[in-house]
Amino acid sequence: METTKPAAKLVTARFWQEWASNIAKIVQSDIRQIAERLKNADKTDIGAVFAEFSEILGKDTDSLPDEDDIVELLAQYLVSKPVLDILFSGSSIAEHNPLSGKTIRKIFNTFGDIHSSLPKESLEQFYQAVAARAKGLEQKPEARQKFIAELYDRFFSRAFPKITDRLGIVYTPVEVVDFILHSVDDILQTEFNRSWGSQGVQILDPFTGTGIFIARLIECGLIKPQDLEQVYKNELHANEVVLLAYFIAKINIETAYQVKNGTPYRAFSGVHFCDTFVIGEKDKSRLMNPANRQDRQQDPKQLNYENGRDVTDIRIIIGNPPYSTGQESANDDAANQKYPEVDRRIAETYLASTLTKGGKRSSYDSYIRAIRWASDYIGNCGIIGFVTNAGFIQSASADGMRKCLAEEFSNIYIFHLRGNARTSGTLRQKEGGNIFGVGSRAPVAISLLVKNPFAKQKGQIFFDDIGDYLDITRKLGKIKKLKSIAGLKDKWKKIVPDSYHDWLNQRDGCFRNFPAMGDKKNEQRLTIFKLYSSGVVSGRDAWVYNASKTKLLQNVQRMTEFYNQEIDRYSRYRKRFPNKAVNVRDFVKKDVKKFSWGGGNWQASFKKQIKETFSEDLTEISNVRPFTKSWHYSATRFNHSSYSMREIFPAGASENLAICVSGNGKRGGFSVIMSNRITDFQFEDNGQCFPLYFYEKSDARERGKDGAKQSGFKRCNAITDEALKYYQTAYSDNHISKEDLFYYIYGVLHSPDFRARFSDNLVKELPRIPAVKTLEDFKAFASAGRTLGHLHVNYESVEKYPVKLATKKKKLEPADFYVTRMRYGGRGKNKDRSVIHYNDKITITGIPLATYDYIVNNKTAIDWVMERQSIRLDKTSGIVNDANDFARETMHNPAYPLELLLRTITVSLETMKIIRNLPELEI
């Protein structure tokens, strides 16, 4: 009976999650114990065994892995060996693999007791469950590949999250693998009169993982039986940078070949333990310099290829490139490796062709590096079949990349699988499931990129979208049914890029004729604002923002003390080793409970050993999200950047107003809201703030001619004289003021007509403001903008909406207003947004559903209040942010969260009333 329980549990996601969590603990424990035994072990039997094993690995991998890699491999293998024995049972391959047979016995004899000293119950259950699930899989190659992918996807993401973050490991569904393989086969036949098995067709999976692409190519019958041996021996190649995955890939591919060909074991010499991008760095003349690849200018049918594993012409590149852009936090020691040569190629092609400001960091995303690398590697004749992040298809910052792809490839096929989890509301529902599950939040696309030097047309782009509201199962089912791009032949939409290199959602060309709100490159003929700024980016929000001023100061004081202690430690180290190069990011202790090392503003002063001085005077109230204030600690070193915010809202200066719009890289549609105080970068989505005024430091005796002297600052109009003249001339009215124009802009930015007509422009660039047809309409927009601005800035003083409050007490005490997390009435599909459960004592009913029509920064105003008026725990630092603290300490009103919610209902309804009464946009 005991053996049947795990099999029953196997089908549940929770069992996999529990197993993965247990494995993580066991593997990390093994790593620590193995590393401990290796200390000072050079002259012992342990040291000799480890050295022998390292040497054997070096021979098999063509390069000697470093000690940390080998220690990780041993720990991984100690828990993985029974799984591999089950998955590849009945195969003679285990006898030949360096992680099996005689090679590994000494290692197990030396280190096996480490593993056996740990609790076995959960592992034994897991192994039994694997055996039950794997039963019969030797006759079902597709099911076996699915199982291997699922198993190791969970293994690496749970046991080695930092490796996953750094390398972007996400394993590929078999349906997607097969679709890419069949699609490449179709292209080979239709464009090159070739097949996978044709002599001279070289194949590389540069990011092979567990070898699923190569294994499925062997298993699914696309290579004719008479060609399989030649292809296996000479024309299949794969690279992998994670050592355990490398060995699994080797076993997996060898097993696939042995089963398919029905022959005795034959080693697969085409898999390499290496970083694909580093291969390119080491062999620039062959791999990275297109100028040295002119030998490819000949008929594809007559191309000659070298026999053997080290070939210079690889015609087909397939796979799932890594997804990582960069580590999310400097605290996690998972920084991505830099690749100067690939990055140089990106800079001189994709970035050199861009028309967009900003977004450079995302241009070095690993999957973009992979596309750049692969395009260079195949020269001017070949096929790339990748499943990747789909951001490059629509991102404004990828315009240069799209331009280059259209120039470099003859045919481009994009099958958009959607699944963007960085959206919200209805848009998120339409995106449907992500085929990688929780492995990726980014949208996903299958790309087939073809270089045919004899194609009659270049840069043909074919696009199809998998559809709305599809979950993962339905998406994978549809992919399987289509089988390849041939299944989409009647569905392809042919894309003709516009002058901005947009493929989808192409912009309205007349938008460029309107005055730009801002331009930091000084490229625009007419700019409305002299200055604008991003909001504050802290790099450590949990530490420098809090609802409680008292708790914020306590957190910051604790953080400051630790920071200064680290400077003392660094100072002692420099005195001891004055000539030794030190990277301060690597030097500091990554104790996330004491400090967050995000952002880069601290590094210069840290190197100079300048300590931070704690000061209560550096606190201020900030707008952090729509209708949400928070205390902020503004010390320069502890905030990554304030950009020009201090010129807009300097400490001690008069009040100001700023129109905050969603900026580049926004996750949803266009949005705008007004601010009257220092503003966080995510007050709007990657927000950019355009002020009514800006401030310059001034002598106390000086009074500026275009502004008033205030507390050592001179107030200056932020709107240019040229912009004012433009609109005055348009209406022949010199009485229009800069303040009128400011509110006119705010009114136009709320216009449904404006947002609908220029929606594609607004998600890709900063707004431009047309002059409406008549002075009457100008005044109507300006009046509406003024009213909206007043409403959005003074939201705390509007009338509370008269809802019904259901309470358990006739008279509520201050403690009864304590809120932990508000929630809507009903559940799931029966959710009732006319009801909000404020807490266990208060329920709000009678909320008009029209309230939820007002969307700002990708959410309803009500959702922002419900999310932020709560108790939130930052899991990394352990810091608690309790909205009740702001209510009691700052507002001196325990009922503030409830009243804010009721006032926001009024703001939402009044906002939509004003918007619906705006004039039609006639330009």
mmCIF file of C-alpha atoms in Angstrom, residues 509-773:
data_model
loop_
_atom_site.group_PDB
_atom_site.id
_atom_site.type_symbol
_atom_site.label_atom_id
_atom_site.label_comp_id
_atom_site.label_asym_id
_atom_site.label_seq_id
_atom_site.Cartn_x
_atom_site.Cartn_y
_atom_site.Cartn_z
ATOM 1 C CA GLY A 509 1.519 59.321 -39.247
ATOM 2 C CA CYS A 510 -0.100 62.711 -38.597
ATOM 3 C CA PHE A 511 0.829 62.422 -34.897
ATOM 4 C CA ARG A 512 4.332 63.637 -35.770
ATOM 5 C CA ASN A 513 2.881 66.956 -36.918
ATOM 6 C CA PHE A 514 1.752 67.932 -33.401
ATOM 7 C CA PRO A 515 3.970 69.685 -30.833
ATOM 8 C CA ALA A 516 5.823 67.199 -28.627
ATOM 9 C CA MET A 517 5.254 67.408 -24.888
ATOM 10 C CA GLY A 518 8.960 66.887 -24.309
ATOM 11 C CA ASP A 519 12.208 66.144 -26.118
ATOM 12 C CA LYS A 520 15.525 65.608 -24.368
ATOM 13 C CA LYS A 521 17.420 65.104 -27.626
ATOM 14 C CA ASN A 522 16.448 68.548 -28.978
ATOM 15 C CA GLU A 523 15.336 66.958 -32.219
ATOM 16 C CA GLN A 524 11.805 68.370 -32.318
ATOM 17 C CA ARG A 525 10.819 71.545 -34.120
ATOM 18 C CA LEU A 526 8.460 72.562 -31.332
ATOM 19 C CA THR A 527 8.440 71.319 -27.739
ATOM 20 C CA ILE A 528 5.846 72.267 -25.139
ATOM 21 C CA PHE A 529 7.781 71.669 -21.888
ATOM 22 C CA LYS A 530 11.304 72.876 -21.170
ATOM 23 C CA LEU A 531 11.812 70.116 -18.634
ATOM 24 C CA TYR A 532 10.268 66.802 -17.664
ATOM 25 C CA SER A 533 11.370 63.938 -15.476
ATOM 26 C CA SER A 534 10.972 60.307 -14.593
ATOM 27 C CA GLY A 535 9.698 59.622 -11.120
ATOM 28 C CA VAL A 536 12.001 58.526 -8.315
ATOM 29 C CA VAL A 537 13.592 55.088 -8.698
ATOM 30 C CA SER A 538 14.823 53.877 -5.325
ATOM 31 C CA GLY A 539 16.138 50.387 -6.028
ATOM 32 C CA ARG A 540 15.049 49.483 -2.479
ATOM 33 C CA ASP A 541 11.401 50.456 -2.090
ATOM 34 C CA ALA A 542 10.765 48.346 1.008
ATOM 35 C CA TRP A 543 13.529 50.204 2.880
ATOM 36 C CA VAL A 544 12.940 53.812 1.799
ATOM 37 C CA TYR A 545 9.124 53.851 1.590
ATOM 38 C CA ASN A 546 6.725 53.136 4.438
ATOM 39 C CA ALA A 547 3.264 54.163 5.602
ATOM 40 C CA SER A 548 4.759 54.846 9.018
ATOM 41 C CA LYS A 549 7.302 57.629 9.377
ATOM 42 C CA THR A 550 8.476 56.116 12.654
ATOM 43 C CA LYS A 551 9.044 52.663 11.181
ATOM 44 C CA LEU A 552 10.636 54.148 8.078
ATOM 45 C CA LEU A 553 13.203 55.964 10.190
ATOM 46 C CA GLN A 554 13.878 52.808 12.209
ATOM 47 C CA ASN A 555 14.409 50.792 9.024
ATOM 48 C CA VAL A 556 16.658 53.428 7.493
ATOM 49 C CA GLN A 557 18.699 53.869 10.672
ATOM 50 C CA ARG A 558 19.265 50.123 10.815
ATOM 51 C CA MET A 559 20.167 50.089 7.125
ATOM 52 C CA THR A 560 22.545 53.041 7.548
ATOM 53 C CA GLU A 561 24.375 51.390 10.434
ATOM 54 C CA PHE A 562 24.917 48.209 8.418
ATOM 55 C CA TYR A 563 26.016 50.207 5.364
ATOM 56 C CA ASN A 564 28.610 52.096 7.418
ATOM 57 C CA GLN A 565 29.811 48.855 9.015
ATOM 58 C CA GLU A 566 30.418 47.477 5.553
ATOM 59 C CA ILE A 567 32.434 50.581 4.669
ATOM 60 C CA ASP A 568 34.546 49.975 7.793
ATOM 61 C CA ARG A 569 35.085 46.364 6.733
ATOM 62 C CA TYR A 570 35.961 47.486 3.223
ATOM 63 C CA SER A 571 38.392 50.072 4.584
ATOM 64 C CA ARG A 572 40.200 47.426 6.637
ATOM 65 C CA TYR A 573 40.378 45.142 3.618
ATOM 66 C CA ARG A 574 41.845 47.889 1.415
ATOM 67 C CA LYS A 575 44.521 48.621 3.998
ATOM 68 C CA ARG A 576 45.418 44.950 4.147
ATOM 69 C CA PHE A 577 45.410 44.451 0.363
ATOM 70 C CA PRO A 578 46.057 47.899 -1.134
ATOM 71 C CA ASN A 579 46.962 46.602 -4.610
ATOM 72 C CA LYS A 580 44.190 44.091 -5.011
ATOM 73 C CA ALA A 581 41.320 44.945 -7.369
ATOM 74 C CA VAL A 582 37.958 44.804 -5.613
ATOM 75 C CA ASN A 583 34.478 44.853 -7.062
ATOM 76 C CA VAL A 584 32.402 46.444 -4.311
ATOM 77 C CA ARG A 585 29.225 44.696 -5.493
ATOM 78 C CA ASP A 586 30.950 41.363 -4.925
ATOM 79 C CA PHE A 587 32.594 42.496 -1.691
ATOM 80 C CA VAL A 588 29.533 43.570 0.299
ATOM 81 C CA LYS A 589 27.580 41.089 2.401
ATOM 82 C CA LYS A 590 24.298 40.219 0.717
ATOM 83 C CA ASP A 591 22.237 40.159 3.897
ATOM 84 C CA VAL A 592 18.796 41.107 2.598
ATOM 85 C CA LYS A 593 17.488 41.540 6.138
ATOM 86 C CA LYS A 594 19.936 44.379 6.739
ATOM 87 C CA PHE A 595 20.368 46.161 3.416
ATOM 88 C CA SER A 596 19.298 46.091 -0.193
ATOM 89 C CA TRP A 597 22.146 46.616 -2.631
ATOM 90 C CA GLY A 598 19.902 47.466 -5.561
ATOM 91 C CA GLY A 599 20.541 50.518 -7.710
ATOM 92 C CA GLY A 600 23.967 51.959 -8.321
ATOM 93 C CA ASN A 601 24.013 55.293 -6.511
ATOM 94 C CA TRP A 602 25.891 53.984 -3.476
ATOM 95 C CA GLN A 603 28.890 52.494 -5.264
ATOM 96 C CA ALA A 604 31.017 55.578 -5.981
ATOM 97 C CA SER A 605 30.857 56.881 -2.411
ATOM 98 C CA PHE A 606 31.352 53.369 -1.029
ATOM 99 C CA LYS A 607 34.591 53.024 -2.989
ATOM 100 C CA LYS A 608 35.708 56.365 -1.550
ATOM 101 C CA GLN A 609 34.727 55.070 1.911
ATOM 102 C CA ILE A 610 32.308 57.948 2.499
ATOM 103 C CA LYS A 611 29.866 57.006 5.214
ATOM 104 C CA GLU A 612 26.167 57.840 5.162
ATOM 105 C CA THR A 613 24.753 60.240 7.733
ATOM 106 C CA PHE A 614 21.292 59.393 8.989
ATOM 107 C CA SER A 615 18.894 62.352 9.137
ATOM 108 C CA GLU A 616 15.218 62.599 9.998
ATOM 109 C CA ASP A 617 15.051 65.725 7.816
ATOM 110 C CA LEU A 618 15.297 63.576 4.691
ATOM 111 C CA THR A 619 11.761 62.234 5.086
ATOM 112 C CA GLU A 620 8.880 63.503 2.962
ATOM 113 C CA ILE A 621 5.448 62.388 1.823
ATOM 114 C CA SER A 622 5.489 61.029 -1.719
ATOM 115 C CA ASN A 623 2.895 59.949 -4.265
ATOM 116 C CA VAL A 624 3.813 56.304 -4.778
ATOM 117 C CA ARG A 625 0.769 54.995 -6.646
ATOM 118 C CA PRO A 626 -2.531 56.548 -7.795
ATOM 119 C CA PHE A 627 -4.459 57.804 -4.748
ATOM 120 C CA THR A 628 -1.726 56.499 -2.437
ATOM 121 C CA LYS A 629 0.734 58.485 -0.347
ATOM 122 C CA SER A 630 3.675 57.157 1.597
ATOM 123 C CA TRP A 631 6.586 58.412 3.640
ATOM 124 C CA HIS A 632 9.832 58.415 1.665
ATOM 125 C CA TYR A 633 13.467 58.670 2.771
ATOM 126 C CA SER A 634 15.158 60.742 0.086
ATOM 127 C CA ALA A 635 18.889 60.273 0.805
ATOM 128 C CA THR A 636 20.752 60.385 -2.509
ATOM 129 C CA ARG A 637 22.869 57.274 -1.907
ATOM 130 C CA PHE A 638 19.855 55.220 -0.890
ATOM 131 C CA ASN A 639 17.814 56.112 -3.981
ATOM 132 C CA HIS A 640 19.020 54.988 -7.370
ATOM 133 C CA SER A 641 17.933 58.227 -9.060
ATOM 134 C CA SER A 642 15.582 61.145 -8.578
ATOM 135 C CA TYR A 643 16.242 62.339 -12.147
ATOM 136 C CA SER A 644 14.960 65.962 -12.377
ATOM 137 C CA MET A 645 12.328 65.528 -9.670
ATOM 138 C CA ARG A 646 14.157 67.924 -7.340
ATOM 139 C CA GLU A 647 13.796 70.701 -9.906
ATOM 140 C CA ILE A 648 10.048 70.065 -9.994
ATOM 141 C CA PHE A 649 9.415 69.436 -6.297
ATOM 142 C CA PRO A 650 12.423 70.782 -4.356
ATOM 143 C CA ALA A 651 12.328 70.529 -0.587
ATOM 144 C CA GLY A 652 11.121 73.762 0.931
ATOM 145 C CA ALA A 653 9.757 75.247 -2.297
ATOM 146 C CA SER A 654 6.181 76.184 -3.094
ATOM 147 C CA GLU A 655 3.723 73.637 -4.306
ATOM 148 C CA ASN A 656 3.702 72.574 -7.932
ATOM 149 C CA LEU A 657 1.655 70.439 -10.292
ATOM 150 C CA ALA A 658 2.840 67.843 -12.793
ATOM 151 C CA ILE A 659 1.029 65.887 -15.469
ATOM 152 C CA CYS A 660 2.307 62.302 -15.132
ATOM 153 C CA VAL A 661 1.944 60.041 -18.163
ATOM 154 C CA SER A 662 2.889 56.412 -18.697
ATOM 155 C CA GLY A 663 6.349 56.164 -20.240
ATOM 156 C CA ASN A 664 8.446 53.880 -22.422
ATOM 157 C CA GLY A 665 8.180 50.176 -21.676
ATOM 158 C CA LYS A 666 4.658 50.550 -20.303
ATOM 159 C CA ARG A 667 2.841 47.292 -19.673
ATOM 160 C CA GLY A 668 -0.675 48.445 -20.509
ATOM 161 C CA GLY A 669 -2.386 51.206 -22.433
ATOM 162 C CA PHE A 670 -1.789 54.924 -22.122
ATOM 163 C CA SER A 671 -2.608 56.523 -18.778
ATOM 164 C CA VAL A 672 -2.332 59.953 -17.146
ATOM 165 C CA ILE A 673 -2.803 61.447 -13.679
ATOM 166 C CA MET A 674 -1.761 64.682 -11.984
ATOM 167 C CA SER A 675 0.604 64.950 -9.035
ATOM 168 C CA ASN A 676 1.297 67.743 -6.550
ATOM 169 C CA ARG A 677 4.309 66.276 -4.770
ATOM 170 C CA ILE A 678 7.444 64.182 -5.280
ATOM 171 C CA THR A 679 6.434 61.184 -7.330
ATOM 172 C CA ASP A 680 7.569 57.579 -7.636
ATOM 173 C CA PHE A 681 8.532 56.114 -11.023
ATOM 174 C CA GLN A 682 5.528 53.770 -10.860
ATOM 175 C CA PHE A 683 2.980 56.417 -9.822
ATOM 176 C CA GLU A 684 2.255 55.996 -13.507
ATOM 177 C CA ASP A 685 3.611 53.019 -15.427
ATOM 178 C CA ASN A 686 7.292 54.012 -15.908
ATOM 179 C CA GLY A 687 5.972 57.529 -15.482
ATOM 180 C CA GLN A 688 7.221 60.764 -16.996
ATOM 181 C CA CYS A 689 6.171 63.985 -15.240
ATOM 182 C CA PHE A 690 5.579 67.297 -17.040
ATOM 183 C CA PRO A 691 5.380 70.202 -14.565
ATOM 184 C CA LEU A 692 3.589 73.528 -14.590
ATOM 185 C CA TYR A 693 6.711 75.080 -13.051
ATOM 186 C CA PHE A 694 10.262 74.119 -12.250
ATOM 187 C CA TYR A 695 12.597 75.651 -9.680
ATOM 188 C CA GLU A 696 16.114 76.996 -9.844
ATOM 189 C CA LYS A 697 18.235 77.769 -6.820
ATOM 190 C CA SER A 698 18.322 81.506 -6.238
ATOM 191 C CA ASP A 699 20.015 84.050 -3.992
ATOM 192 C CA ALA A 700 17.542 85.119 -1.314
ATOM 193 C CA ARG A 701 17.759 88.727 -2.559
ATOM 194 C CA GLU A 702 17.179 87.814 -6.185
ATOM 195 C CA ARG A 703 13.780 87.812 -7.822
ATOM 196 C CA GLY A 704 13.450 86.153 -11.226
ATOM 197 C CA LYS A 705 11.837 88.184 -13.986
ATOM 198 C CA ASP A 706 9.617 85.282 -15.051
ATOM 199 C CA GLY A 707 8.920 83.863 -11.641
ATOM 200 C CA ALA A 708 8.633 84.487 -7.946
ATOM 201 C CA LYS A 709 11.404 83.958 -5.381
ATOM 202 C CA GLN A 710 10.456 81.233 -2.852
ATOM 203 C CA SER A 711 12.647 79.908 -0.008
ATOM 204 C CA GLY A 712 15.893 80.212 -1.930
ATOM 205 C CA PHE A 713 14.363 78.976 -5.185
ATOM 206 C CA LYS A 714 13.264 80.849 -8.271
ATOM 207 C CA ARG A 715 10.054 79.542 -9.821
ATOM 208 C CA CYS A 716 10.130 79.297 -13.613
ATOM 209 C CA ASN A 717 7.423 78.455 -16.099
ATOM 210 C CA ALA A 718 8.017 74.997 -17.558
ATOM 211 C CA ILE A 719 5.997 75.650 -20.704
ATOM 212 C CA THR A 720 8.017 77.239 -23.505
ATOM 213 C CA ASP A 721 7.176 80.623 -24.975
ATOM 214 C CA GLU A 722 7.223 79.052 -28.442
ATOM 215 C CA ALA A 723 4.560 76.509 -27.482
ATOM 216 C CA LEU A 724 2.314 79.190 -25.989
ATOM 217 C CA LYS A 725 2.718 81.287 -29.142
ATOM 218 C CA TYR A 726 1.794 78.292 -31.320
ATOM 219 C CA TYR A 727 -1.553 77.771 -29.594
ATOM 220 C CA GLN A 728 -2.281 81.495 -29.260
ATOM 221 C CA THR A 729 -1.722 81.852 -32.996
ATOM 222 C CA ALA A 730 -3.910 78.838 -33.757
ATOM 223 C CA TYR A 731 -6.861 80.581 -32.097
ATOM 224 C CA SER A 732 -5.871 84.220 -32.643
ATOM 225 C CA ASP A 733 -6.143 84.738 -28.895
ATOM 226 C CA ASN A 734 -3.231 86.212 -26.921
ATOM 227 C CA HIS A 735 -5.181 85.848 -23.689
ATOM 228 C CA ILE A 736 -4.432 82.110 -23.545
ATOM 229 C CA SER A 737 -1.978 81.627 -20.677
ATOM 230 C CA LYS A 738 0.559 78.938 -19.956
ATOM 231 C CA GLU A 739 -1.683 77.692 -17.154
ATOM 232 C CA ASP A 740 -4.585 77.451 -19.626
ATOM 233 C CA LEU A 741 -2.380 75.432 -21.946
ATOM 234 C CA PHE A 742 -1.270 73.176 -19.066
ATOM 235 C CA TYR A 743 -4.870 72.263 -18.219
ATOM 236 C CA TYR A 744 -5.808 72.021 -21.910
ATOM 237 C CA ILE A 745 -3.144 69.325 -22.257
ATOM 238 C CA TYR A 746 -4.541 67.457 -19.258
ATOM 239 C CA GLY A 747 -8.014 67.621 -20.756
ATOM 240 C CA VAL A 748 -6.907 66.388 -24.206
ATOM 241 C CA LEU A 749 -4.979 63.499 -22.650
ATOM 242 C CA HIS A 750 -8.261 62.282 -21.126
ATOM 243 C CA SER A 751 -10.143 62.502 -24.420
ATOM 244 C CA PRO A 752 -11.484 59.068 -25.489
ATOM 245 C CA ASP A 753 -11.219 60.179 -29.132
ATOM 246 C CA PHE A 754 -7.579 61.185 -28.692
ATOM 247 C CA ARG A 755 -6.679 57.919 -26.928
ATOM 248 C CA ALA A 756 -8.508 55.770 -29.484
ATOM 249 C CA ARG A 757 -7.168 57.461 -32.621
ATOM 250 C CA PHE A 758 -3.574 57.667 -31.409
ATOM 251 C CA SER A 759 -3.497 54.573 -29.175
ATOM 252 C CA ASP A 760 -0.652 52.960 -31.112
ATOM 253 C CA ASN A 761 1.403 56.149 -30.950
ATOM 254 C CA LEU A 762 0.766 56.627 -27.248
ATOM 255 C CA VAL A 763 2.041 53.181 -26.253
ATOM 256 C CA LYS A 764 5.293 53.710 -28.188
ATOM 257 C CA GLU A 765 6.185 57.359 -27.630
ATOM 258 C CA LEU A 766 5.462 60.319 -25.413
ATOM 259 C CA PRO A 767 2.311 62.311 -26.201
ATOM 260 C CA ARG A 768 2.021 65.093 -28.732
ATOM 261 C CA ILE A 769 -0.761 67.627 -28.364
ATOM 262 C CA PRO A 770 -2.832 68.761 -31.344
ATOM 263 C CA ALA A 771 -4.595 72.095 -31.536
ATOM 264 C CA VAL A 772 -8.321 71.406 -31.683
ATOM 265 C CA LYS A 773 -10.344 73.110 -34.369
#
